[in-house]
Short mmCIF file of C-alpha atoms in Angstrom, two decimals:
data_model
loop_
_atom_site.label_atom_id
_atom_site.label_comp_id
_atom_site.label_asym_id
_atom_site.label_seq_id
_atom_site.Cartn_x
_atom_site.Cartn_y
_atom_site.Cartn_z
CA UNK J 1 56.75 106.34 272.57
CA UNK J 2 56.66 103.89 275.51
CA UNK J 3 60.41 103.34 275.23
CA UNK J 4 61.01 107.06 275.68
CA UNK J 5 58.63 107.15 278.63
CA UNK J 6 60.35 104.12 280.20
CA UNK J 7 63.80 105.64 279.69
CA UNK J 8 62.64 108.86 281.42
CA UNK J 9 61.06 106.93 284.25
CA UNK J 10 64.16 104.81 284.67
CA UNK J 11 66.33 107.95 284.79
CA UNK J 12 64.19 109.49 287.54
CA UNK J 13 64.33 106.18 289.44
CA UNK J 14 68.16 106.35 289.34
CA UNK J 15 68.47 110.00 290.57
CA UNK J 16 68.80 111.49 294.08
CA UNK J 17 68.70 115.09 295.28
CA UNK J 18 71.45 116.22 297.65
CA UNK J 19 71.08 119.37 299.71
CA UNK J 20 73.25 121.31 302.14
CA UNK J 21 76.45 121.05 300.13
CA UNK J 22 79.70 122.57 301.32
CA UNK J 23 80.50 125.87 299.55
CA UNK J 24 82.63 125.57 296.44
CA UNK J 25 81.97 121.86 295.90
CA UNK J 26 82.52 120.81 292.29
CA UNK J 27 80.68 117.94 290.61
CA UNK J 28 83.78 115.75 290.04
CA UNK J 29 84.99 116.18 293.62
CA UNK J 30 81.54 115.54 295.08
CA UNK J 31 81.06 112.39 292.98
CA UNK J 32 84.43 111.02 294.08
CA UNK J 33 83.71 111.75 297.75
CA UNK J 34 80.26 110.18 297.59
CA UNK J 35 81.46 107.02 295.80
CA UNK J 36 84.26 106.68 298.37
CA UNK J 37 81.75 107.12 301.25
CA UNK J 38 79.42 104.47 299.80
CA UNK J 39 82.36 102.04 299.45
CA UNK J 40 83.51 102.69 303.04
CA UNK J 41 79.97 102.04 304.25
CA UNK J 42 79.78 98.83 302.21
CA UNK J 43 76.88 100.15 300.13
CA UNK J 44 76.54 99.10 296.50
CA UNK J 45 79.69 97.02 296.56
CA UNK J 46 78.21 93.90 294.96
CA UNK J 47 79.29 95.11 291.47
CA UNK J 48 82.73 96.38 290.55
CA UNK J 49 83.13 100.11 289.94
CA UNK J 50 81.38 103.21 291.22
CA UNK J 51 77.62 103.27 291.63
CA UNK J 52 77.31 107.01 291.04
CA UNK J 53 77.81 107.66 287.35
CA UNK J 54 76.91 111.35 286.98
CA UNK J 55 76.75 114.40 289.23
CA UNK J 56 75.33 117.86 288.59
CA UNK J 57 75.83 120.72 291.08
CA UNK J 58 73.57 123.78 290.94
CA UNK J 59 75.13 127.08 289.85
CA UNK J 60 74.74 128.45 293.36
CA UNK J 61 76.39 125.31 294.81
CA UNK J 62 73.70 124.65 297.39
CA UNK J 63 72.32 121.41 295.97
CA UNK J 64 73.10 118.63 293.51
CA UNK J 65 71.56 115.67 291.68
CA UNK J 66 73.40 112.39 291.42
CA UNK J 67 72.67 109.53 288.99
CA UNK J 68 73.24 105.88 289.88
CA UNK J 69 73.75 102.85 287.61
CA UNK J 70 70.51 101.21 288.76
CA UNK J 71 67.31 102.10 290.62
CA UNK J 72 68.30 99.65 293.41
CA UNK J 73 71.65 101.33 293.89
CA UNK J 74 69.84 104.69 293.97
CA UNK J 75 67.57 103.54 296.78
CA UNK J 76 70.62 102.28 298.67
CA UNK J 77 72.11 105.80 298.19
CA UNK J 78 69.84 107.01 300.94
CA UNK J 79 72.64 105.72 303.18
CA UNK J 80 74.29 109.09 302.39
CA UNK J 81 71.64 110.89 304.49
CA UNK J 82 73.25 112.82 307.32
CA UNK J 83 76.80 112.02 306.08
CA UNK J 84 79.10 114.99 306.75
CA UNK J 85 81.24 116.20 303.85
CA UNK J 86 83.55 119.13 304.48
CA UNK J 87 81.63 119.93 307.65
CA UNK J 88 78.16 119.94 306.02
CA UNK J 89 75.59 117.27 306.78
CA UNK J 90 73.96 116.05 303.57
CA UNK J 91 70.25 116.02 303.02
CA UNK J 92 69.11 113.30 300.58
CA UNK J 93 65.80 112.94 298.78
CA UNK J 94 64.07 111.98 295.57
CA UNK J 95 63.59 114.51 292.75
CA UNK J 96 60.14 116.05 292.41
CA UNK J 97 59.48 114.01 289.25
CA UNK J 98 59.87 110.71 291.15
CA UNK J 99 56.74 108.62 291.49
CA UNK J 100 56.50 105.52 293.68
#
């Protein structure tokens, strides 16, 4: 039971909310753009590969959730706040289930 709880907690600790997406943004394109932006900013470059491992975009396309490899990389992902993608300035936050 504790393992399941820890797995859920860890997943929430690795997830960020993104708001104010450009219209028509697909999950694969968004994930590639965000990983490229993090690399250009020098964020999460201490390990090889991309730090964002999964992206889900809402059906209306207004917001998304992105999953990182580690909680530390997720916290560093706040560097994406106010980054402009396709003319839209991103809003970044923690999901509602996140607890400090």
